mmCIF file of C-alpha atoms in Angstrom:
data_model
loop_
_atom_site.group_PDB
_atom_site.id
_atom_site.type_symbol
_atom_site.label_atom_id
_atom_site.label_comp_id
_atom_site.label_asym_id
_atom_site.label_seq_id
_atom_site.Cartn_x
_atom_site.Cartn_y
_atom_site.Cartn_z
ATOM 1 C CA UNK A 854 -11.351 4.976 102.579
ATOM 2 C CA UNK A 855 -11.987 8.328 102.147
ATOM 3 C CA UNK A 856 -8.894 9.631 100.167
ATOM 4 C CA UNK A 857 -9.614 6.584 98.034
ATOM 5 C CA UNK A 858 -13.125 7.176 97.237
ATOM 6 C CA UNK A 859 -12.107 10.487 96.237
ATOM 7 C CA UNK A 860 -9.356 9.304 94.437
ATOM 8 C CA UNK A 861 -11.268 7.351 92.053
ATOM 9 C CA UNK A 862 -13.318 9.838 90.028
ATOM 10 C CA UNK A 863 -10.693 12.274 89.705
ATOM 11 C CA UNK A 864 -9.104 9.169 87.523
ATOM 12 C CA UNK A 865 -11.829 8.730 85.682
ATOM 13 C CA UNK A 866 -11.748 12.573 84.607
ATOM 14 C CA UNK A 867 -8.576 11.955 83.825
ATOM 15 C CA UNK A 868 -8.968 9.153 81.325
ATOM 16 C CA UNK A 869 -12.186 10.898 79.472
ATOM 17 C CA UNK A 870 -9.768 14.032 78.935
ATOM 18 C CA UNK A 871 -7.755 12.038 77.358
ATOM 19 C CA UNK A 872 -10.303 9.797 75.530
ATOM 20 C CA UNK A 873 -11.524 12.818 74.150
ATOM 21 C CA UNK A 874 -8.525 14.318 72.978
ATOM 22 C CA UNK A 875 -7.236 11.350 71.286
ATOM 23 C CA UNK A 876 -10.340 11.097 69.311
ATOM 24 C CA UNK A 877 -10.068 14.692 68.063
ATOM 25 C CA UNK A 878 -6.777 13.673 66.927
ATOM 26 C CA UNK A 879 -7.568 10.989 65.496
ATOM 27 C CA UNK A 880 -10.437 12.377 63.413
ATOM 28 C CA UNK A 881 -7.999 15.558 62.073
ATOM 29 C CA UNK A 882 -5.340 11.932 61.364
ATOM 30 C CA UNK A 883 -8.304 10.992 59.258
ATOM 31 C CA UNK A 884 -8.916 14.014 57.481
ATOM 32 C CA UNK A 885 -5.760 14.711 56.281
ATOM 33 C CA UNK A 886 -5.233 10.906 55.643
ATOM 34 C CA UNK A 887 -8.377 11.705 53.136
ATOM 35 C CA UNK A 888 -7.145 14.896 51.988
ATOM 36 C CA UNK A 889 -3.462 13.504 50.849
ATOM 37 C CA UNK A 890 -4.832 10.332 49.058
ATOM 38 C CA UNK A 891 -4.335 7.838 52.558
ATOM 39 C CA UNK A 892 -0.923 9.396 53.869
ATOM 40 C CA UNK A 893 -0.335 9.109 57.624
ATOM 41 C CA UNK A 894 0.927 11.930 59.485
ATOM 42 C CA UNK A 895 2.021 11.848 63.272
ATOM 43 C CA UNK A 896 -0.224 12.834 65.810
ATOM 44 C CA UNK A 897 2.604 14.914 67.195
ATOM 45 C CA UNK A 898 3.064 17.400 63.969
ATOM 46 C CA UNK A 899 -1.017 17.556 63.417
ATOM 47 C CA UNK A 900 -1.474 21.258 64.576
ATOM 48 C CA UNK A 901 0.498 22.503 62.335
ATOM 49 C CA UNK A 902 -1.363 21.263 59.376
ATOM 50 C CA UNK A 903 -4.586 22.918 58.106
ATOM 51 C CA UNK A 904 -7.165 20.786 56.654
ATOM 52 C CA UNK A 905 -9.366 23.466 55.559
ATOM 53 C CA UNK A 906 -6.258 25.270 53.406
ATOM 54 C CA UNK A 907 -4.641 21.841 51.798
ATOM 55 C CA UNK A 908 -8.877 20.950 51.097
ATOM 56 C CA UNK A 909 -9.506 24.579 49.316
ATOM 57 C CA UNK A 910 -6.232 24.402 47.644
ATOM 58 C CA UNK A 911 -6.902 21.065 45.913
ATOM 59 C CA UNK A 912 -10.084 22.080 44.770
ATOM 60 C CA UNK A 913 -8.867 24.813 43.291
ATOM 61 C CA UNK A 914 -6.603 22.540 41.011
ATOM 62 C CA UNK A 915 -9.313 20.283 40.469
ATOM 63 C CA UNK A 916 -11.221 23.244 39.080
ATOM 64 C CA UNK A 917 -8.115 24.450 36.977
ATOM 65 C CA UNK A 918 -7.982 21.174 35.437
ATOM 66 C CA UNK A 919 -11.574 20.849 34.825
ATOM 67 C CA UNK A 920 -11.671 24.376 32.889
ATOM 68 C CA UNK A 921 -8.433 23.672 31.012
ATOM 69 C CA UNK A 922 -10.262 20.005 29.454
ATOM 70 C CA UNK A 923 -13.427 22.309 29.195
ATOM 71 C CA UNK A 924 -11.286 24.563 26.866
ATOM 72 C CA UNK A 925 -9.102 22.042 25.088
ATOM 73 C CA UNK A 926 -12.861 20.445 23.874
ATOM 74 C CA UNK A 927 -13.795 23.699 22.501
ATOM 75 C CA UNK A 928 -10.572 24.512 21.166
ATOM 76 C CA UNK A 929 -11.167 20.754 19.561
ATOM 77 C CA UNK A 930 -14.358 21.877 17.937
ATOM 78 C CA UNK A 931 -13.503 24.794 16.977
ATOM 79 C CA UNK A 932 -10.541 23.179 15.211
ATOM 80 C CA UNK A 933 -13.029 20.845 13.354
ATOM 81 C CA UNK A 934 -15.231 23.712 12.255
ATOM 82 C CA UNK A 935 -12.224 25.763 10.771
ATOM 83 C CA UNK A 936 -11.628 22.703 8.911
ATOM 84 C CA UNK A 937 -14.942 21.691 7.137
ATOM 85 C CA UNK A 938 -15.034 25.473 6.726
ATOM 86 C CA UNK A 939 -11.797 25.562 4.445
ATOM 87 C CA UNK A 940 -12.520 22.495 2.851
ATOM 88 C CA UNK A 941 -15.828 24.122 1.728
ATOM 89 C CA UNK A 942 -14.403 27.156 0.531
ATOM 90 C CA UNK A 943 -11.268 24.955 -1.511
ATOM 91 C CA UNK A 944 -14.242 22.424 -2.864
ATOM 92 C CA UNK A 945 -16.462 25.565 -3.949
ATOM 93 C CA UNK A 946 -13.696 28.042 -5.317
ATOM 94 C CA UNK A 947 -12.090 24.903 -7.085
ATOM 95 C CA UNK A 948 -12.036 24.959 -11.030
ATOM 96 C CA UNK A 949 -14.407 27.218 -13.566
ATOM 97 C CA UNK A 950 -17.555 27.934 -12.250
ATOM 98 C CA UNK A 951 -19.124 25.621 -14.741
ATOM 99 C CA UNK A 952 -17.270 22.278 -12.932
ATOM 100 C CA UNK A 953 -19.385 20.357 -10.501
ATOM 101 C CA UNK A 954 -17.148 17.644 -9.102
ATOM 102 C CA UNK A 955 -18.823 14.255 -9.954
ATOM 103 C CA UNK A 956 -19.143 11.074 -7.130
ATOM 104 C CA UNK A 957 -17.849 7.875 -8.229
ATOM 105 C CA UNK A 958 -21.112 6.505 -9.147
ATOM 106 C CA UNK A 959 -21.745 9.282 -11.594
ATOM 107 C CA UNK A 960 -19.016 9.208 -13.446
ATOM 108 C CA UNK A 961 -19.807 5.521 -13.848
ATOM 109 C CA UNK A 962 -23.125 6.586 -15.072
ATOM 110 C CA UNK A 963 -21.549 8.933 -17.281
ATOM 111 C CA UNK A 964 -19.761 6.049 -19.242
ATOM 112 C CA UNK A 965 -22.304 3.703 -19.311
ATOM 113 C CA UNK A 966 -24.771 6.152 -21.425
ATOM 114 C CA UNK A 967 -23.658 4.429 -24.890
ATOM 115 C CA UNK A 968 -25.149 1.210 -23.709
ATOM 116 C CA UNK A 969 -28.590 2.733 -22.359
ATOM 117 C CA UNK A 970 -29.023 4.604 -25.104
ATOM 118 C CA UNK A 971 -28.524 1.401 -27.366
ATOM 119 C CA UNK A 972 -30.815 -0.838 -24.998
ATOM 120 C CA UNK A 973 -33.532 1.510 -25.243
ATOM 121 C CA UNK A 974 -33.145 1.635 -28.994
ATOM 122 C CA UNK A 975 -33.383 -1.699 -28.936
ATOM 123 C CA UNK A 976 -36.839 -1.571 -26.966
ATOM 124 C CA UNK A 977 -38.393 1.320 -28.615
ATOM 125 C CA UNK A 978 -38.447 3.152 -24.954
ATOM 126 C CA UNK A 979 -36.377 5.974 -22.960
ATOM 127 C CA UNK A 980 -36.796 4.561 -19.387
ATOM 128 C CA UNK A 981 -33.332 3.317 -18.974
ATOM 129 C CA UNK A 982 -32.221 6.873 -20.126
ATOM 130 C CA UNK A 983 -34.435 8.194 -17.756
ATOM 131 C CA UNK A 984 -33.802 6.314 -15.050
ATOM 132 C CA UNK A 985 -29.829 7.337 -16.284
ATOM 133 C CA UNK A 986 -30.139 10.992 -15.675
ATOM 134 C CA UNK A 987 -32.557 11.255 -12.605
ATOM 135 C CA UNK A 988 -29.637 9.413 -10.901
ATOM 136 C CA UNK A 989 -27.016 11.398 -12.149
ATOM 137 C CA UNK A 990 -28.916 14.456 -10.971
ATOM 138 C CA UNK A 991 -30.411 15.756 -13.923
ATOM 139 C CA UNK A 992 -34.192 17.686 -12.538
ATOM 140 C CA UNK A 993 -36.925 17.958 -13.162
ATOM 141 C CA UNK A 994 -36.790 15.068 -16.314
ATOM 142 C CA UNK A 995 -36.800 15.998 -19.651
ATOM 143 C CA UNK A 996 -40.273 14.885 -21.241
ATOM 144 C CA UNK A 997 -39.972 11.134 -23.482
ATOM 145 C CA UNK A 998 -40.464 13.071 -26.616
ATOM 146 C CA UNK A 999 -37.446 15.624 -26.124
ATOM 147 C CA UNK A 1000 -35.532 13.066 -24.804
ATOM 148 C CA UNK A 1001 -35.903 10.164 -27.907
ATOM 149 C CA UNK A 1002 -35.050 13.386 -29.792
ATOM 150 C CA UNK A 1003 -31.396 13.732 -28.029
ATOM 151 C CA UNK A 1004 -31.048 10.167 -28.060
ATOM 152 C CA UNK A 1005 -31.667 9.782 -32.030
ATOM 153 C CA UNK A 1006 -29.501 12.819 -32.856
ATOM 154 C CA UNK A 1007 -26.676 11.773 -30.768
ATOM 155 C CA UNK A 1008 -26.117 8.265 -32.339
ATOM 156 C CA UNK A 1009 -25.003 6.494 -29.077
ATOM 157 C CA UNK A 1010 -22.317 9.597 -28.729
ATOM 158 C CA UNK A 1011 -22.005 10.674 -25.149
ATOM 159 C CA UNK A 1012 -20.435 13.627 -25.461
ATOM 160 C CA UNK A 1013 -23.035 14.801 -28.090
ATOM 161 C CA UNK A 1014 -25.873 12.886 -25.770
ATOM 162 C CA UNK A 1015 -25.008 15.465 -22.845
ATOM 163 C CA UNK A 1016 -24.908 18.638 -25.089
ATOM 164 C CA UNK A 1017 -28.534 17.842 -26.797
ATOM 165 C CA UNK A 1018 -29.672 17.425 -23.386
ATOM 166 C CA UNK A 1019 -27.895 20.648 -22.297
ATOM 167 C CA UNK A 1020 -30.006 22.507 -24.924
ATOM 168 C CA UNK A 1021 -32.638 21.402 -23.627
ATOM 169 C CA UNK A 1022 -31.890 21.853 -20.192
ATOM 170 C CA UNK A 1023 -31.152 25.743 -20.441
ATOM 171 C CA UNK A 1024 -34.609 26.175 -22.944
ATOM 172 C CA UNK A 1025 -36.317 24.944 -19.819
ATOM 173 C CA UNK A 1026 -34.945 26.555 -16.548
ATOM 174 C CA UNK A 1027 -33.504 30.019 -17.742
ATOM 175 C CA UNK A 1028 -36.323 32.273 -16.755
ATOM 176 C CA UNK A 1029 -36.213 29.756 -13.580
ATOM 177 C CA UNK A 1030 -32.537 30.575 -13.102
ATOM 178 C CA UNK A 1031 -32.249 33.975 -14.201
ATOM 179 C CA UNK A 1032 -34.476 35.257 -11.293
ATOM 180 C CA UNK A 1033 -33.135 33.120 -8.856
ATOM 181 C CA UNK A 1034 -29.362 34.724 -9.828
ATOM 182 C CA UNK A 1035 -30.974 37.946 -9.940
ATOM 183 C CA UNK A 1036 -32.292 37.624 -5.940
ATOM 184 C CA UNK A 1037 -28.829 36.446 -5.104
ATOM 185 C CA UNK A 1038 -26.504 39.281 -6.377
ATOM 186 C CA UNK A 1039 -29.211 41.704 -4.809
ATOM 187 C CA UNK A 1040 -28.779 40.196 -1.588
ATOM 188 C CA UNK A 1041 -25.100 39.697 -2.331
ATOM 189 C CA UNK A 1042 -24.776 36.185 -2.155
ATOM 190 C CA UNK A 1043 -22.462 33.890 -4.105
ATOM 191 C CA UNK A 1044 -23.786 31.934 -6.588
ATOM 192 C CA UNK A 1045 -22.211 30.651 -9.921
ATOM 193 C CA UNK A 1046 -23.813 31.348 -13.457
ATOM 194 C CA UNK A 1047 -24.422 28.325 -14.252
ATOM 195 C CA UNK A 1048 -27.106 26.092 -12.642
ATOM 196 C CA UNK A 1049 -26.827 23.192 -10.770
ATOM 197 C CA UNK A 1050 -28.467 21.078 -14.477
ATOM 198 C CA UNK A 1051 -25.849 22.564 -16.518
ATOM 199 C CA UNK A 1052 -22.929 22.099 -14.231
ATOM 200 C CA UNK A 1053 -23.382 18.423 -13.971
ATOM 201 C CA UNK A 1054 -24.049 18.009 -17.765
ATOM 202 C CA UNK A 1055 -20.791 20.328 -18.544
ATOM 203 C CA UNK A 1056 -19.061 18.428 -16.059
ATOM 204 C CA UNK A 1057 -19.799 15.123 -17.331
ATOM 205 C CA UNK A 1058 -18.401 16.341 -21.028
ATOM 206 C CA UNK A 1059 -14.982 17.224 -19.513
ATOM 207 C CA UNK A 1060 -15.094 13.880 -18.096
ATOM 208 C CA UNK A 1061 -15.487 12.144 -21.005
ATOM 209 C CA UNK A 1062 -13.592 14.091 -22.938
ATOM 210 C CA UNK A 1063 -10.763 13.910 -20.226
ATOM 211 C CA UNK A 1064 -8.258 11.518 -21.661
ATOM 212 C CA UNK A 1065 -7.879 13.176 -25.556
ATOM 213 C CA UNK A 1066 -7.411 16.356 -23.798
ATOM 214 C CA UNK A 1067 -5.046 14.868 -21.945
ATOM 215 C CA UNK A 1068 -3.085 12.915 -25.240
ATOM 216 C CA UNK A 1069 -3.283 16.333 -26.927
ATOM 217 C CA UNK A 1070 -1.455 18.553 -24.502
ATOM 218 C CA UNK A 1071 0.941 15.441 -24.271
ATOM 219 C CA UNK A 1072 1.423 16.242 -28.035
ATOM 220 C CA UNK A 1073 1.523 19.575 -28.066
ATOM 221 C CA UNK A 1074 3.916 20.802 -24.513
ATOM 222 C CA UNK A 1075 7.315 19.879 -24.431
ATOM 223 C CA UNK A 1076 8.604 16.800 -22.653
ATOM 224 C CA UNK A 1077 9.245 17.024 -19.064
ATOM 225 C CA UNK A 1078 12.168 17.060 -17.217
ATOM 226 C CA UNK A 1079 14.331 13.707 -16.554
ATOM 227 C CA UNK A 1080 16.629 13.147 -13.856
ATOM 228 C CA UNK A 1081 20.044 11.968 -15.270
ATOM 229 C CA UNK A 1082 20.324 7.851 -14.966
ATOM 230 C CA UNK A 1083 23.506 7.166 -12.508
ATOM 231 C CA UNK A 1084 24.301 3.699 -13.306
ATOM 232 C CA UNK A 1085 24.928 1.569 -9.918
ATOM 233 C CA UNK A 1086 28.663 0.178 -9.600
ATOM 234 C CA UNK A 1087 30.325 3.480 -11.696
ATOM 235 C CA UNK A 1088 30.998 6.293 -10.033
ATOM 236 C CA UNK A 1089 30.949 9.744 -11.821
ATOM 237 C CA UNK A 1090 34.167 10.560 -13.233
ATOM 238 C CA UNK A 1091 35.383 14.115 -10.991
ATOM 239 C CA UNK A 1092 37.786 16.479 -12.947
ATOM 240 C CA UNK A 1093 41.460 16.003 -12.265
ATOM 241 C CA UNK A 1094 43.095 18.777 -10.183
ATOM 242 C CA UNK A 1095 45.807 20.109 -11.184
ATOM 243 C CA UNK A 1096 48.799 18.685 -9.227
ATOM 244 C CA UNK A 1097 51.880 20.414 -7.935
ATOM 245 C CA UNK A 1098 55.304 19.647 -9.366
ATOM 246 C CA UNK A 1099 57.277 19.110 -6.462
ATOM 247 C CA UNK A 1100 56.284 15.111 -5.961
ATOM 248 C CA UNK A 1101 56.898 16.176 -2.175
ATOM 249 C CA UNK A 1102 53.618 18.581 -1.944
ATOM 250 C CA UNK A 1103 51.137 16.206 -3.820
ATOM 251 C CA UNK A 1104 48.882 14.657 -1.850
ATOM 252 C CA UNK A 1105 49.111 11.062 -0.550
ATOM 253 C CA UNK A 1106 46.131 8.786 -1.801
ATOM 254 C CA UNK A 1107 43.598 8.804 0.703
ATOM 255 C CA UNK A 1108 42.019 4.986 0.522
ATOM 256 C CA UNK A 1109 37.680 5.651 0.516
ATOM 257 C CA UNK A 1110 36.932 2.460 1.971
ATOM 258 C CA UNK A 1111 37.805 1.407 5.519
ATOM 259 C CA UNK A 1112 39.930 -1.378 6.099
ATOM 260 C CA UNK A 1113 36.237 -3.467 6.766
ATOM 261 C CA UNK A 1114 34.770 -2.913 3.536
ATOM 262 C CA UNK A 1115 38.124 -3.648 2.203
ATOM 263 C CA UNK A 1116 38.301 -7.028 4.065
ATOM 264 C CA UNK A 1117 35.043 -7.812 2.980
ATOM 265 C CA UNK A 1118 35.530 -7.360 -0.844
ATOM 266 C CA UNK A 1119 38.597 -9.562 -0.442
ATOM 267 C CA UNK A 1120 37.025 -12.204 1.269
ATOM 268 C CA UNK A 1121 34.269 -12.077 -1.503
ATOM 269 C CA UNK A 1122 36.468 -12.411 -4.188
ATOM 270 C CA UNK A 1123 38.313 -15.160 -2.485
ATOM 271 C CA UNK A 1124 34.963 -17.000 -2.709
ATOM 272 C CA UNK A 1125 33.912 -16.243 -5.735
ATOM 273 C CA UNK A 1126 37.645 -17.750 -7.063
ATOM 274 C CA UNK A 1127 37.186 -20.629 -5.389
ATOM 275 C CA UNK A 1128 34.056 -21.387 -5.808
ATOM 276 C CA UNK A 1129 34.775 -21.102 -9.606
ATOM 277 C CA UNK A 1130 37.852 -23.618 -9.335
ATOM 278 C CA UNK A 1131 35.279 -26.022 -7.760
ATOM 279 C CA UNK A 1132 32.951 -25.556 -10.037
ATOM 280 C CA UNK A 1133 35.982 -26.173 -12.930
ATOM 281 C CA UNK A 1134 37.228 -29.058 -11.382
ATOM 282 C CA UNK A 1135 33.792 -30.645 -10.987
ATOM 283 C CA UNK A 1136 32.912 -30.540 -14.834
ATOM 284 C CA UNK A 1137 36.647 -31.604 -15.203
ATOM 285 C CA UNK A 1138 36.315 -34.760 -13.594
ATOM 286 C CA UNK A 1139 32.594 -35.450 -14.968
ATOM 287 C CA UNK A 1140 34.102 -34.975 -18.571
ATOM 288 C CA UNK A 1141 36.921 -37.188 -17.304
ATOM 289 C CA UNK A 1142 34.360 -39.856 -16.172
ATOM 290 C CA UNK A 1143 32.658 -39.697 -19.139
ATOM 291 C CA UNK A 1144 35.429 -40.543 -21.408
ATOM 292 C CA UNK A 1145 36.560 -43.371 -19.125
ATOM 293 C CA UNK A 1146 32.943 -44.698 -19.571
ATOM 294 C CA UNK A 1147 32.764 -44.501 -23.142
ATOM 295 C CA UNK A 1148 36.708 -46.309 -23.400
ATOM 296 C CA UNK A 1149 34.886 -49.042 -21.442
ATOM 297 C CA UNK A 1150 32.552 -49.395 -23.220
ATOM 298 C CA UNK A 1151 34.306 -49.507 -26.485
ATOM 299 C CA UNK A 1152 37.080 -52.110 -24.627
ATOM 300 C CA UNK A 1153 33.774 -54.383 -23.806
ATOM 301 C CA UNK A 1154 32.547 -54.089 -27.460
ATOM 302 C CA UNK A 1155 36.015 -54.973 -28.974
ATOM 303 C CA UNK A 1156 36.460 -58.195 -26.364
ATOM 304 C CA UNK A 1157 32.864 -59.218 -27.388
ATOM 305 C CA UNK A 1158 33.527 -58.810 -31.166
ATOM 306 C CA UNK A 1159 36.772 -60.756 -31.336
ATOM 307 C CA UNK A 1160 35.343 -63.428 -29.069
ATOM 308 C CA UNK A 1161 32.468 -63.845 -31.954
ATOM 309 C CA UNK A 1162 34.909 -64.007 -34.482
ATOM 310 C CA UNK A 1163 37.405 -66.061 -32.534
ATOM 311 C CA UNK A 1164 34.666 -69.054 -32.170
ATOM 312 C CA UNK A 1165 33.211 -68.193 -35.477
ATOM 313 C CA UNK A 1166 37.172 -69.117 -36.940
ATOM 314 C CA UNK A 1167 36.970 -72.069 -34.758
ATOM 315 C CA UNK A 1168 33.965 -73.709 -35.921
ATOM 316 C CA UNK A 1169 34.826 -73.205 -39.576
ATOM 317 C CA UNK A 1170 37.951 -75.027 -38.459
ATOM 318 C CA UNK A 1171 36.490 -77.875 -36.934
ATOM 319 C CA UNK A 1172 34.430 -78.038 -40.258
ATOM 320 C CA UNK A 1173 37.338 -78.346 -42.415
ATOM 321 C CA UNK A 1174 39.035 -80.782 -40.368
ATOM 322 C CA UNK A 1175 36.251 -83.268 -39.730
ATOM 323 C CA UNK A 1176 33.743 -82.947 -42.746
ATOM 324 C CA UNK A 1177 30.334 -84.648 -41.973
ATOM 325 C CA UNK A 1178 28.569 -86.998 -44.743
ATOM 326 C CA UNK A 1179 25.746 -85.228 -46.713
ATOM 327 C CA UNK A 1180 22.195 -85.328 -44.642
ATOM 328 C CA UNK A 1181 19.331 -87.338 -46.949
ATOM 329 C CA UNK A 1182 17.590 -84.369 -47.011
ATOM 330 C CA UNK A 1183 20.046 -82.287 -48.941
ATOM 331 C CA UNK A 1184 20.830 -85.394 -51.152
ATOM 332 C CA UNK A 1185 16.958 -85.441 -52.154
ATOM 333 C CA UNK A 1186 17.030 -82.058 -52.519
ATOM 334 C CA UNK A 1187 19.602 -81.789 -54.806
ATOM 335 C CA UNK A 1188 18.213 -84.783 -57.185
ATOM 336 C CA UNK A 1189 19.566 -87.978 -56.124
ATOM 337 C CA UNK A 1190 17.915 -91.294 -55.760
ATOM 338 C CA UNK A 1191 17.092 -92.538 -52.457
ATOM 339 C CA UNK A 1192 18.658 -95.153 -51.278
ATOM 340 C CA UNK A 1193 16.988 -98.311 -51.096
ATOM 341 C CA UNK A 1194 16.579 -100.572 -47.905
#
């Protein structure tokens, strides 16, 4: 009783000990489980894995990672700035310094001024001319006087429209304009001669005046350069060589085409022949047809004619052979007496 009473407890240290260390391992099975995305290791190769090393070391590369997108974003942007940078610098270096490239709804408004101007003439007013140049840019607005002024003078013309109102654009903003540009080159800034007013009316000019500058210089440089015409189905004729005497050194013809393409083109022309023979031989026998209709027809024609004249011959015939008395009728007719009953 005695060696079993002590027996007992000593088992139950036993199995905590070993409750205990199994849940140790199984904890570290869990952390590395975690660590490599749910892989299971053994519980017999555990120790010689370190959780804390493989943890550090993939948070490291998760930082790495994290500071190269971090960089590629900036590099992005900074990308994007270089270009709306250049594109700046192209648009504002671009041309004389008196162009202003025009939107597409000014150079609409640009053509449309010969109908304004008319409609307003029309109506004794300027607003639709107004209304025509605050749009296009054109500020501050020329007053109604100076503006009827341009609009008489220019006789509907756009071209001479723009430069009357060019005149009167520079009377009005050159002291303006000529301190501004002053400020600027003291402070050593860019900035074009021309104002903002005059490069838009200079602009729009040009753009009228676009397509006869373009006929002119068609007139006046020399035609441009055309590629020769090679016609499909002839090849360019090559220079002969010059052959050897001996027959034995010349070279032997060299076919170009493979024996495919060579196939082919036979076969082709095989049924292009006979589908030429077929078509001959069709209109042959249709023309044949034809004439055996028309020989019918002309055989029918002849039977019916001589069958007309055949009983036509007959009846006169008959006539002559049995001649009938005189009708009353024709007797009356012809003056004789009736005959009495």
């Amino acid at each position: 009783m005695c060696t079993g009473d002590v027996e007992k407890p000593k088992k139950k240290r036993k199995h905590r000990k070993g409750r205990e260390s199994q849940d140790s391992i199984d904890s570290l099975s869990e952390e590395q489980s975690d660590l490599f995305n749910g892989a299971q290791f053994s519980t017999d190769c555990s120790e010689f894995y370190d959780v804390d090393f493989y943890r550090r070391y993939f948070k490291r590369k998760k930082q790495i990672a994290d500071e190269a997108l971090e960089h590629r974003k900036l590099w992005r942007k900074q990308q994007v700035k270089l270009r709306i940078h250049v594109e700046k610098l192209i648009a504002h270096n671009a041309g004389p310094d008196w162009f202003q490239d025009l939107s597409n709804l000014q150079m609409k408004l640009i053509d449309s001024i010969p109908e304004t101007i008319e409609e307003d003439r029309q109506k004794s007013s300027v607003r639709g001319t107004q209304v025509l140049l605050y749009k296009f840019g054109i500020y501050p607005q020329l007053c109604s006087k100076l503006l009827k002024l341009c609009m008489v003078e220019s006789e509907a013309d756009p071209i001479k429209f723009l430069f009357l109102v060019h005149r009167e654009v520079v009377i009005l903003e050159t002291d303006d304009y000529e301190r501004e540009f002053f400020q600027a080159k003291q402070a050593g800034k860019r900035i074009s001669p021309f104002s903002l007013n005059e490069r838009l009316l200079l602009s729009g000019v040009f753009h009228v005046h676009f397509e006869t500058f373009l006929k002119k210089l068609d007139d006046i440089l020399p035609p441009g350069y055309k590629s020769p015409k090679i016609l499909l189905g002839k090849k360019p004729t090559k220079p002969k060589k010059k052959m050897p005497s001996c027959p034995y050194l010349q070279p032997q013809p060299i076919n170009e085409k493979s024996w495919i393409e060579e196939r082919a083109e036979g076969d082709l022309i095989k049924k292009i022949m006979r589908d030429m023979k077929f078509r001959e031989e069709l209109t042959r026998r249709e023309k044949f047809k034809k004439d055996m209709d028309l020989k019918e027809r002309e055989r029918k024609f002849q039977e019916e004619t001589d069958e007309l004249i055949q009983r036509a011959h007959s009846e006169e015939m008959k006539g002559m052979l049995n001649p009938q008395p005189p009708s009353k009728d024709s007797l009356v007719k012809k003056g004789r007496p009736k005959e009495t009953k």
